[in-house]
Coordinates of C-alpha atoms in Angstrom, one line a residue:
Chain A
M1 CA 18.5 2.8 -10.9
R2 CA 15.3 2.9 -9.4
I3 CA 13.4 0.8 -6.7
D4 CA 9.8 0.7 -7.0
I5 CA 10.0 -0.8 -2.7
S6 CA 5.9 -1.0 -3.4
K7 CA 7.0 -3.8 -5.6
V8 CA 8.4 -5.6 -3.8
F9 CA 5.6 -8.2 -4.4
D10 CA 5.6 -7.2 -8.4
N11 CA 8.4 -10.5 -8.3
E12 CA 6.2 -14.3 -9.1
N13 CA 8.6 -16.9 -7.1
Y14 CA 8.5 -13.3 -4.1
L15 CA 5.1 -13.5 -4.0
I16 CA 4.1 -16.9 -4.4
A17 CA 6.4 -18.3 -1.1
K18 CA 4.9 -15.1 0.6
L19 CA 1.3 -16.6 -0.5
V20 CA 2.7 -20.0 0.7
Q21 CA 4.2 -18.8 4.7
S22 CA 0.4 -17.2 4.7
D23 CA 2.1 -13.7 4.5
H24 CA -0.9 -12.0 4.0
H25 CA 0.9 -8.5 3.1
A26 CA 1.7 -10.6 -0.5
F27 CA -2.1 -11.7 -0.3
E28 CA -3.5 -8.0 -0.5
Y29 CA -1.2 -7.3 -3.2
I30 CA -3.6 -11.2 -4.7
F31 CA -6.7 -9.2 -3.1
N32 CA -6.0 -5.8 -4.8
M33 CA -5.0 -6.9 -7.7
Y34 CA -7.7 -9.2 -8.7
Y35 CA -11.2 -8.1 -6.4
P36 CA -12.5 -6.0 -9.4
R37 CA -12.2 -8.6 -11.8
I38 CA -13.9 -11.5 -10.1
C39 CA -16.5 -9.4 -8.9
I40 CA -16.9 -8.3 -12.7
Y41 CA -16.8 -12.5 -13.4
A42 CA -19.5 -12.8 -10.2
L43 CA -21.6 -10.5 -11.3
Q44 CA -22.5 -13.5 -14.1
F45 CA -24.4 -15.3 -12.3
T46 CA -26.4 -12.7 -9.7
T47 CA -28.3 -9.4 -10.8
E48 CA -27.0 -7.2 -7.7
N49 CA -24.1 -5.4 -7.5
A50 CA -23.6 -6.6 -3.6
Q51 CA -24.0 -10.4 -4.2
A52 CA -21.2 -10.1 -6.7
E53 CA -19.4 -8.1 -4.4
D54 CA -20.3 -11.0 -1.6
I55 CA -20.4 -13.7 -3.8
A56 CA -15.8 -12.2 -4.4
K57 CA -15.5 -11.6 -0.7
E58 CA -15.8 -15.7 0.0
A59 CA -14.0 -16.4 -2.7
F60 CA -11.1 -14.5 -1.9
I61 CA -12.0 -16.1 1.7
R62 CA -11.9 -20.0 0.9
I63 CA -8.9 -19.5 -1.1
W64 CA -7.2 -17.8 2.6
K65 CA -8.3 -20.1 3.9
A66 CA -7.9 -23.3 1.8
K67 CA -3.9 -22.5 1.9
T68 CA -3.4 -24.2 -0.9
V69 CA 0.0 -24.1 -2.2
F70 CA -0.2 -22.2 -5.1
K71 CA 2.5 -22.9 -8.1
S72 CA 1.9 -20.0 -9.8
I73 CA 0.0 -16.6 -9.8
E74 CA -2.0 -18.2 -12.6
H75 CA -3.1 -20.8 -10.5
L76 CA -4.0 -19.1 -8.2
K77 CA -6.3 -16.8 -10.4
N78 CA -8.0 -19.8 -11.9
T79 CA -7.9 -21.3 -8.5
L80 CA -10.4 -17.1 -7.9
Y81 CA -12.4 -18.5 -10.3
Q82 CA -13.7 -21.3 -9.5
S83 CA -14.4 -20.8 -6.1
A84 CA -16.7 -17.8 -7.2
R85 CA -18.0 -19.9 -9.5
Q86 CA -18.8 -22.7 -7.2
I87 CA -20.1 -20.1 -4.4
A88 CA -22.5 -18.2 -6.9
T89 CA -24.4 -21.7 -7.8
N90 CA -24.7 -22.1 -4.3
Y91 CA -26.0 -18.3 -3.4
Q92 CA -28.2 -19.1 -7.2
V93 CA -29.5 -22.0 -5.7
A94 CA -30.4 -20.4 -3.0
N95 CA -32.2 -17.7 -5.6
Q96 CA -34.4 -20.2 -7.9
R97 CA -35.5 -20.8 -3.8
S98 CA -36.7 -16.7 -3.7
I99 CA -39.7 -15.2 -5.5
N100 CA -37.8 -13.9 -8.2
R101 CA -37.2 -17.3 -9.0
E102 CA -39.1 -17.4 -12.2
L103 CA -37.0 -14.1 -14.0
I104 CA -33.7 -15.8 -12.8
Y105 CA -34.0 -19.4 -14.0
Q106 CA -34.8 -17.6 -17.5
M107 CA -31.7 -15.4 -17.4
N108 CA -29.5 -18.3 -16.2
Q109 CA -30.6 -19.6 -19.2
E110 CA -29.8 -17.9 -22.0
Q111 CA -27.0 -15.4 -20.2
H112 CA -24.7 -18.8 -18.5
E113 CA -25.5 -22.3 -21.4
E114 CA -22.0 -20.6 -22.8
H115 CA -19.4 -22.1 -22.2
A116 CA -17.2 -21.6 -18.3
M117 CA -14.6 -20.2 -19.5
H118 CA -16.6 -17.7 -22.2
N119 CA -17.3 -16.1 -18.9
I120 CA -13.7 -15.6 -17.6
I121 CA -13.0 -14.6 -21.3
Y122 CA -15.5 -12.0 -21.1
T123 CA -14.3 -11.2 -17.1
E124 CA -10.7 -10.0 -18.6
V125 CA -11.4 -8.7 -21.4
M126 CA -13.6 -6.5 -19.5
S127 CA -10.9 -4.7 -16.9
E128 CA -8.2 -5.3 -19.3
L129 CA -10.4 -2.3 -20.7
Y130 CA -11.0 -1.1 -17.9
N131 CA -7.4 -0.6 -16.6
A132 CA -6.6 0.8 -19.6
I133 CA -9.4 3.2 -20.1
Q134 CA -7.9 4.5 -16.0
K135 CA -4.6 4.7 -17.3
L136 CA -5.1 7.0 -19.3
P137 CA -4.6 11.4 -18.4
E138 CA -7.3 12.1 -17.3
Q139 CA -8.7 14.6 -20.8
A140 CA -8.0 11.7 -22.8
K141 CA -10.1 9.4 -20.3
N142 CA -13.2 11.4 -19.7
V143 CA -13.6 12.2 -23.9
I144 CA -13.4 8.6 -23.8
I145 CA -15.7 8.0 -21.9
S146 CA -18.6 10.2 -23.2
T147 CA -17.7 8.7 -26.8
Y148 CA -16.9 6.0 -27.0
L149 CA -19.3 3.8 -24.1
E150 CA -22.3 7.0 -23.1
G151 CA -22.8 7.1 -27.6
K152 CA -22.1 11.0 -27.6
S153 CA -21.3 12.9 -30.0
N154 CA -17.9 14.7 -30.4
Q155 CA -20.2 18.1 -30.6
E156 CA -22.1 17.2 -28.0
V157 CA -18.4 16.6 -25.5
A158 CA -17.1 19.5 -27.3
Q159 CA -19.7 21.4 -25.7
E160 CA -19.8 19.2 -22.1
M161 CA -16.1 19.6 -21.0
S162 CA -15.9 23.4 -22.4
L163 CA -14.0 22.6 -25.4
S164 CA -13.2 23.0 -29.0
L165 CA -15.2 20.2 -31.0
Q166 CA -10.9 20.0 -32.6
T167 CA -9.5 19.5 -28.9
V168 CA -12.0 17.4 -28.8
K169 CA -10.5 15.5 -31.9
N170 CA -7.3 15.6 -30.6
Y171 CA -7.7 13.6 -27.1
K172 CA -9.5 11.5 -28.4
L173 CA -6.7 10.3 -31.1
R174 CA -4.6 10.1 -28.8
G175 CA -6.8 8.3 -25.7
I176 CA -7.3 5.4 -28.2
K177 CA -3.8 5.3 -30.3
Q178 CA -2.7 4.8 -25.8
L179 CA -4.8 2.6 -25.7
R180 CA -4.1 1.0 -28.2
Q181 CA -0.6 0.5 -27.0
L182 CA -1.6 0.4 -23.1
L183 CA -4.1 -3.3 -25.1
S184 CA -0.8 -4.1 -27.1
S185 CA 0.1 -7.8 -26.7
E186 CA 3.8 -6.9 -25.5
I187 CA 2.9 -5.8 -22.7
Y188 CA -0.6 -7.4 -21.9
I189 CA -1.3 -11.1 -21.0
L190 CA -4.0 -13.0 -20.8
L191 CA -3.0 -14.9 -17.9
I192 CA -6.1 -17.2 -18.7
A193 CA -4.8 -21.4 -18.4
T194 CA -6.9 -23.1 -20.4
N195 CA -6.7 -26.4 -18.9
F196 CA -8.4 -26.4 -15.7
F197 CA -11.4 -24.9 -16.5
L198 CA -11.8 -28.3 -19.8
E199 CA -11.3 -30.5 -17.2
K200 CA -14.2 -29.5 -15.9
N201 CA -16.8 -29.1 -18.8
Chain B
M1 CA -15.4 -30.0 -24.6
Y2 CA -14.2 -27.0 -24.9
Q3 CA -12.4 -26.2 -29.0
N4 CA -9.2 -25.7 -27.7
Q5 CA -8.6 -24.4 -31.8
H6 CA -8.0 -21.4 -30.2
E7 CA -7.0 -20.5 -26.8
P8 CA -8.8 -18.2 -24.9
Q9 CA -5.7 -16.1 -24.3
E10 CA -5.6 -15.7 -28.2
I11 CA -9.7 -14.9 -28.2
G12 CA -9.7 -11.7 -25.3
Q13 CA -6.1 -10.5 -26.9
L14 CA -8.5 -10.3 -30.7
L15 CA -11.5 -8.8 -28.7
L16 CA -9.5 -5.8 -27.4
K17 CA -8.0 -5.1 -30.6
K18 CA -12.1 -5.5 -31.8
I19 CA -12.8 -3.4 -29.1
N20 CA -9.9 -0.7 -29.8
G21 CA -10.6 -1.2 -33.4
N22 CA -7.2 -2.3 -33.9
L23 CA -6.7 -5.4 -35.8
S24 CA -5.4 -6.8 -39.1
L25 CA -6.5 -8.8 -41.5
E26 CA -4.8 -12.2 -40.5
D27 CA -6.2 -11.5 -37.1
E28 CA -10.0 -11.2 -38.4
Q29 CA -9.3 -14.5 -40.1
V30 CA -9.1 -15.5 -36.7
L31 CA -11.6 -14.1 -34.7
K32 CA -14.4 -15.1 -38.5
Q33 CA -13.3 -19.3 -37.6
W34 CA -13.6 -18.2 -34.1
L35 CA -17.0 -17.5 -34.3
S36 CA -18.4 -19.8 -36.9
A37 CA -17.3 -22.1 -35.1
D38 CA -20.0 -21.2 -32.7
P39 CA -22.8 -20.0 -31.2
R40 CA -22.1 -19.1 -27.8
N41 CA -18.4 -17.4 -29.7
Q42 CA -20.5 -14.8 -30.9
A43 CA -22.5 -14.5 -28.3
L44 CA -19.6 -13.4 -26.6
Y45 CA -18.2 -11.5 -29.3
A46 CA -22.1 -9.8 -29.2
R47 CA -21.6 -8.9 -24.7
C48 CA -18.6 -7.9 -25.5
I49 CA -18.6 -5.2 -28.3
D50 CA -21.1 -4.0 -26.5
P51 CA -21.5 -0.5 -25.4
L52 CA -23.8 -0.9 -23.0
Q53 CA -22.0 -3.8 -21.5
Q54 CA -18.8 -2.3 -21.1
K55 CA -20.2 0.3 -19.8
Q56 CA -22.4 -0.8 -17.3
V57 CA -18.7 -2.6 -16.1
Y58 CA -17.4 0.4 -16.1
A59 CA -19.2 1.5 -14.0
F60 CA -19.9 -0.9 -11.8
L61 CA -15.8 -1.3 -11.6
N62 CA -15.6 2.6 -10.9
K63 CA -18.1 1.8 -7.4
I64 CA -16.1 -1.0 -6.3
D65 CA -14.4 0.5 -3.0
T66 CA -11.1 -2.0 -2.8
S67 CA -9.7 -0.6 0.4
K68 CA -12.7 -0.9 2.2
A69 CA -13.9 -4.5 1.2
W70 CA -10.1 -5.5 2.2
L71 CA -10.9 -4.2 5.6
E72 CA -14.3 -5.8 5.5
I73 CA -12.9 -9.6 5.0
Q74 CA -10.5 -8.7 7.7
T75 CA -12.6 -10.9 10.8
D76 CA -13.2 -13.9 8.7
L77 CA -9.5 -13.8 7.3
E78 CA -8.6 -13.7 11.1
I79 CA -5.4 -11.7 10.4
T80 CA -6.6 -9.2 12.9
P81 CA -3.2 -5.9 12.8
T82 CA -0.2 -8.3 14.4
K83 CA 2.4 -6.9 17.2
I84 CA 5.9 -8.2 17.2
H85 CA 6.3 -9.6 20.8
K86 CA 9.3 -10.7 21.9
S87 CA 8.7 -13.4 24.7
N88 CA 11.8 -12.4 26.8
R89 CA 10.6 -8.8 28.2
Y90 CA 13.7 -7.7 28.0
I91 CA 15.6 -3.9 30.5
W92 CA 16.4 -1.4 28.7
R93 CA 18.7 0.6 30.6
Y94 CA 18.5 4.0 29.9
S95 CA 21.9 5.1 29.4
V96 CA 21.4 2.6 26.3
A97 CA 19.0 4.3 25.4
A98 CA 20.3 8.0 25.6
A99 CA 23.6 6.4 23.3
C100 CA 21.4 5.4 20.6
A101 CA 19.5 8.9 20.7
L102 CA 22.9 10.1 19.3
L103 CA 23.6 8.1 17.0
I104 CA 20.3 8.8 14.4
G105 CA 20.4 6.0 13.0
S106 CA 24.1 4.6 11.3
I107 CA 24.8 3.8 8.0
F108 CA 28.6 3.0 7.4
L109 CA 30.8 3.8 3.6
W110 CA 32.9 1.1 2.7
T111 CA 35.6 -0.1 -0.3
K112 CA 35.7 -3.5 -1.1
H113 CA 39.2 -3.9 -1.5
N114 CA 39.6 -3.0 2.5
N115 CA 37.2 -5.1 4.1
T116 CA 37.4 -8.1 5.6
L117 CA 34.1 -8.7 5.1
N118 CA 35.4 -11.5 2.8
N119 CA 36.5 -13.4 5.3
T120 CA 34.9 -12.7 8.6
E121 CA 31.6 -14.9 9.2
T122 CA 28.3 -14.0 7.7
I123 CA 24.8 -15.9 8.0
T124 CA 22.6 -14.7 5.1
K125 CA 19.6 -16.3 6.3
L126 CA 19.3 -14.3 8.9
D127 CA 16.8 -11.5 9.4
Y128 CA 15.8 -9.8 12.2
K129 CA 11.9 -8.5 13.4
P130 CA 10.5 -4.9 12.1
A131 CA 9.8 -2.8 15.5
S132 CA 8.4 -2.5 18.1
N133 CA 6.6 -0.9 21.9
K134 CA 9.6 -0.2 23.2
A135 CA 9.8 2.8 24.8
I136 CA 11.7 4.2 28.6
I137 CA 10.6 6.9 30.6
K138 CA 12.8 8.9 33.2
L139 CA 11.3 11.1 35.7
S140 CA 12.4 14.5 37.2
N141 CA 13.0 12.6 40.2
G142 CA 16.0 10.5 38.6
E143 CA 13.7 7.4 38.3
S144 CA 13.1 5.4 35.4
F145 CA 11.1 2.9 33.9
T146 CA 11.1 0.5 31.1
L147 CA 7.6 0.8 29.6
D148 CA 5.2 -3.2 28.6
N149 CA 5.7 -3.8 25.2
N150 CA 2.1 -5.5 24.9
Q151 CA 1.3 -1.5 25.2
D152 CA 1.6 0.8 22.8
L153 CA 0.0 4.3 24.3
V154 CA 0.7 5.4 27.8
E155 CA -0.9 8.8 29.6
V156 CA 1.5 10.2 31.5
N157 CA 0.3 13.4 33.9
S158 CA 0.8 14.9 37.3
K159 CA -1.4 12.3 38.5
S160 CA 0.4 9.9 37.4
I161 CA 1.5 6.7 34.6
T162 CA -1.1 5.1 33.3
Y163 CA -1.3 2.8 30.4
S164 CA -4.1 2.8 27.8
D165 CA -5.7 -0.1 29.5
G166 CA -6.1 1.6 32.5
K167 CA -3.1 -0.4 35.1
T168 CA -0.5 2.6 36.3
I169 CA 3.0 1.8 36.6
T170 CA 3.2 4.4 39.7
S171 CA 1.1 7.5 41.0
T172 CA 3.6 10.9 40.0
D173 CA 2.4 13.1 43.6
D174 CA 6.2 14.6 43.2
I175 CA 6.8 14.5 39.7
T176 CA 7.6 17.6 37.3
S177 CA 8.4 16.8 34.2
A178 CA 9.1 13.4 32.4
E179 CA 11.4 12.2 29.0
I180 CA 10.2 9.5 27.0
N181 CA 12.7 7.7 24.2
T182 CA 12.1 5.5 22.1
P183 CA 15.7 3.1 21.2
R184 CA 16.7 2.0 17.5
S185 CA 13.4 -0.5 16.5
G186 CA 11.0 1.3 18.7
Y187 CA 7.7 3.2 19.5
Y188 CA 5.4 3.9 21.9
K189 CA 2.2 6.2 22.6
I190 CA 1.6 9.7 24.8
I191 CA -0.9 10.9 25.8
L192 CA 0.4 14.3 27.8
P193 CA -1.9 15.6 30.5
D194 CA -3.8 18.5 27.7
G195 CA -4.9 15.7 26.5
T196 CA -2.4 15.7 23.3
Q197 CA -1.5 12.3 21.1
A198 CA 2.0 12.4 20.9
Q199 CA 3.6 8.6 18.2
L200 CA 7.4 9.0 19.1
N201 CA 9.5 7.3 16.1
A202 CA 12.5 4.9 16.6
E203 CA 15.1 7.3 18.0
S204 CA 13.3 9.3 19.5
S205 CA 13.0 11.7 22.4
L206 CA 10.0 13.9 24.2
S207 CA 10.7 15.7 27.2
Y208 CA 7.3 17.6 28.5
P209 CA 6.4 19.6 32.1
L210 CA 3.8 17.4 33.7
T211 CA 1.4 20.1 34.6
F212 CA 1.9 22.6 31.9
H213 CA 1.5 25.9 34.2
G214 CA 1.8 29.9 32.2
H215 CA 0.8 30.9 28.5
T216 CA 2.2 28.5 27.2
R217 CA 1.9 24.8 27.7
E218 CA 6.1 23.8 26.1
V219 CA 7.6 20.4 25.2
W220 CA 10.4 19.2 23.7
I221 CA 11.7 16.9 21.2
T222 CA 14.0 15.0 19.2
G223 CA 13.5 12.4 16.2
E224 CA 10.8 12.1 14.7
V225 CA 7.3 12.2 16.4
Y226 CA 3.9 13.2 15.1
F227 CA 1.6 15.4 17.6
D228 CA -2.6 15.8 17.3
V229 CA -3.3 18.5 19.9
K230 CA -5.7 20.2 22.2
K231 CA -7.1 22.5 21.1
N232 CA -6.8 25.6 23.5
E233 CA -6.5 28.6 22.4
K234 CA -5.5 30.7 25.9
Q235 CA -3.1 28.2 26.0
P236 CA -0.8 27.7 22.6
F237 CA 1.2 24.2 22.7
V238 CA 4.9 25.7 21.9
V239 CA 7.3 22.6 20.6
H240 CA 10.8 23.1 21.3
T241 CA 13.4 21.2 18.5
Q242 CA 17.1 21.5 19.3
R243 CA 17.1 24.8 16.9
Q244 CA 13.3 25.4 15.8
E245 CA 10.3 26.3 17.9
I246 CA 6.4 25.6 16.2
Q247 CA 3.6 27.6 17.7
V248 CA -0.1 25.9 17.1
L249 CA -2.7 25.9 19.0
G250 CA -4.9 23.0 18.2
T251 CA -4.1 20.5 14.9
S252 CA -2.4 17.7 13.0
F253 CA 1.7 17.6 12.0
N254 CA 4.6 15.5 12.8
V255 CA 7.5 16.4 13.5
N256 CA 10.7 14.8 11.6
A257 CA 15.0 16.1 13.2
Y258 CA 16.8 13.4 12.5
D259 CA 19.0 15.4 10.9
E260 CA 18.0 18.7 13.3
K261 CA 22.0 19.7 11.8
N262 CA 21.0 19.7 8.0
S263 CA 16.8 20.1 8.1
I264 CA 14.3 19.9 10.1
K265 CA 11.0 19.7 8.2
T266 CA 7.3 20.0 9.7
S267 CA 4.7 18.9 7.8
L268 CA 0.8 20.1 8.9
I269 CA -2.3 17.7 8.6
K270 CA -4.8 20.2 10.1
G271 CA -5.1 23.6 11.4
I272 CA -1.9 26.0 11.2
V273 CA 2.0 26.4 13.2
K274 CA 4.4 28.9 12.8
V275 CA 7.5 27.4 12.8
A276 CA 10.3 29.8 13.5
N277 CA 14.1 29.5 13.0
K278 CA 15.2 29.6 16.5
S279 CA 18.3 32.2 16.1
N280 CA 16.1 34.0 14.4
K281 CA 12.6 34.5 14.8
A282 CA 11.8 37.6 13.9
S283 CA 12.6 37.5 10.1
S284 CA 13.0 33.6 10.0
S285 CA 9.2 32.2 11.2
K286 CA 6.6 30.8 8.4
I287 CA 3.0 29.6 8.5
L288 CA 2.2 26.7 7.5
Y289 CA -1.6 25.3 5.9
P290 CA -2.0 21.3 6.0
N291 CA -0.9 20.4 3.6
Q292 CA 2.6 22.5 3.5
Q293 CA 5.7 21.3 5.1
S294 CA 8.2 23.6 5.6
I295 CA 12.6 22.6 5.9
L296 CA 14.6 24.7 8.4
S297 CA 18.4 24.4 7.2
T298 CA 21.1 27.3 6.5
G299 CA 19.0 29.8 8.8
K300 CA 16.0 29.6 5.8
I301 CA 12.5 28.2 5.6
L302 CA 10.3 27.1 3.0
V303 CA 7.7 25.6 2.6
K304 CA 6.6 23.4 -0.2
E305 CA 3.2 21.8 -0.3
I306 CA 3.3 17.8 0.2
D307 CA 1.6 14.2 -0.5
P308 CA 1.1 13.7 3.5
K309 CA -0.1 10.1 2.3
V310 CA 3.4 10.2 1.8
E311 CA 5.4 12.0 4.7
I312 CA 3.5 10.6 7.3
A313 CA 2.9 7.3 6.0
W314 CA 5.4 6.2 9.2
I315 CA 2.1 6.7 11.5
N316 CA 0.0 4.4 9.7
G317 CA 2.2 2.1 9.4
K318 CA 4.7 2.2 6.1
F319 CA 7.4 3.1 4.9
N320 CA 7.5 5.2 2.3
F321 CA 10.5 5.8 0.0
D322 CA 9.1 8.1 -2.9
G323 CA 12.3 10.0 -4.0
K324 CA 14.1 9.0 -1.2
H325 CA 17.7 7.4 -2.0
L326 CA 19.5 5.3 -1.1
K327 CA 21.5 6.3 2.4
E328 CA 18.2 8.0 3.1
V329 CA 16.5 4.7 3.1
M330 CA 19.3 3.1 4.5
L331 CA 19.2 5.6 7.2
E332 CA 15.4 4.6 8.0
I333 CA 16.5 1.1 7.8
S334 CA 18.9 0.8 10.1
R335 CA 16.3 2.6 12.7
W336 CA 13.8 0.9 12.1
Y337 CA 15.4 -2.8 12.4
D338 CA 18.6 -1.5 15.2
I339 CA 21.2 -2.8 12.2
D340 CA 23.9 -0.8 11.2
V341 CA 24.0 -0.3 7.4
F342 CA 27.2 -1.4 5.4
I343 CA 27.5 0.2 2.2
S344 CA 29.9 -0.1 -0.8
N345 CA 31.5 2.1 -3.0
D346 CA 30.3 -0.1 -6.5
V347 CA 26.6 0.8 -4.8
P348 CA 24.9 3.6 -6.5
N349 CA 22.7 5.8 -4.5
I350 CA 19.6 4.3 -5.9
E351 CA 16.8 6.3 -6.1
F352 CA 13.7 4.4 -4.6
F353 CA 10.0 4.9 -5.2
G354 CA 7.0 4.0 -3.8
G355 CA 5.6 2.6 0.1
T356 CA 5.7 -1.0 1.9
F357 CA 4.7 -1.7 5.8
R358 CA 6.6 -1.4 8.0
N359 CA 6.3 -4.6 9.9
N360 CA 7.7 -6.7 7.5
N361 CA 11.2 -8.6 8.5
L362 CA 13.9 -6.9 7.0
S363 CA 14.7 -9.8 4.1
T364 CA 11.3 -8.5 3.1
I365 CA 12.9 -4.8 1.7
L366 CA 16.0 -6.8 1.4
S367 CA 14.1 -8.8 -1.5
L368 CA 14.1 -6.1 -2.8
L369 CA 17.7 -5.4 -3.7
E370 CA 18.5 -9.0 -4.2
Q371 CA 16.1 -8.6 -8.2
N372 CA 17.8 -5.2 -8.3
N373 CA 21.5 -7.3 -8.6
I374 CA 22.3 -5.6 -5.1
S375 CA 23.6 -8.7 -2.8
Y376 CA 23.1 -8.3 0.7
T377 CA 24.3 -10.1 3.3
I378 CA 23.1 -9.6 7.2
S379 CA 26.0 -10.6 10.3
K380 CA 25.4 -12.2 13.9
D381 CA 26.0 -8.9 15.4
K382 CA 23.0 -7.0 14.1
K383 CA 25.7 -5.8 10.3
L384 CA 24.0 -5.5 7.5
Y385 CA 26.6 -5.6 4.1
I386 CA 25.1 -3.7 1.0
K387 CA 27.6 -4.1 -2.6
M388 CA 26.7 -5.0 -6.4
K389 CA 26.8 -8.3 -7.2
N390 CA 29.2 -10.2 -9.5

């Protein structure tokens, strides 16, 4: 038998119980797990990376201070998304008063008329993709990033990494296979509660 | 209103499958239907499968420093590191600490059949707080002082014993040496006369002269101590345990001599040290470089590469149980929470890994055992019983 002591918070009931007690270790666990994702979400409301991070931080501070009794992690996560959106909207109002008003207004029109739920789906998809890529073994990860994300050819990647063309192909195939496993629906669950945002829109 | 024909969760999964080229025919049908339902769906689809977007997100996420962000919001969250203190400062007698130092944590193995556990009154709700700043200092003139548990660092030199906030306990005019003892469930930081800092883990001791005369600076320890030695090439620093001696110039390292009879572990973080077996100095000494650990067991010194994060987790207020087994983990728990642990013989010697914070209450760690089919009971007289759930 093996016990992972750092997984003490992986038990949802325990995590929720600790959050109710305002246990800051439990909250740190939540922060580590969801901060990057809330940043991605916030980035859809702003053009500045730093501002996206500020929005995400504020969202976490807000839910900590509100001392909401969360029923589930899903509930907590949705509250995070909701807070981030409200904070982002406030930022936007402030932004629109600035000189970039015209530009930002246009972007908002184009990008953010979409359904609020779409921004969450986008965030979840992108975050899961990132997490899955991060879990790949080093070489396979580099090949996948270069070929898929950066659009390089196998030949180019082979030269850059000083590998044979065949080795690159092998890494790529293995990487894709592993990605499929990592992203397979059995182990991957999108924690989106449908009802929360639906009420609002 | 959102058309709730397709669950967002399902759509998310389909999009991931699409990105990954893993759509079944059936999936493709569902996706097509969803796409045609709303032009905004098409926009979302386009964004998700756009490699440029994926690349941007990837770059952005790579740049995000979550631990830094966590530190940055500490003040806003108002959760500056909390110290757990008991309001009534009770006096530790030196003899008690000395007796504890001999125990070096205690675990016992028991058989379910011949144990009266089921008859004794035990309280499951009982919990114990983690270790806090506790230590006793004994001077060469026989005087001893209990250190304040609202302080965490004390400077003990040939002039005085003074806390980091400037408060002086006593002057040390006629004193030649000092011995600092931490009890079980206690720890403390000491500044030596040469400016070296020593951090004592629970159930440990450090003794040294208040003036370092001669060619070397010599100190004696038991238990576990982390040193940050002030550099002085003319006067090397020497750490003695019963069986081992460590020579250093200026460096940071950790000595774990809890189980001195069987093994002493010396882990080097910075600088260079020479580790020697006292009974056979000439033939068995080893030089350590950063991120190396020496293990002195029966006469032999082995050297291996280590992850300093694991070895000195305790310095940063964490437990790290990577690769440790139940008994070893329970010894640490026993020292940290000042509790005797009784392990039933039906509990396998479970392997642990990962880390957690040391300022959690005992129940936090025990809840993990519970999640793994092991039950526990804590008695009023500080005994913890562990057995398999029936």
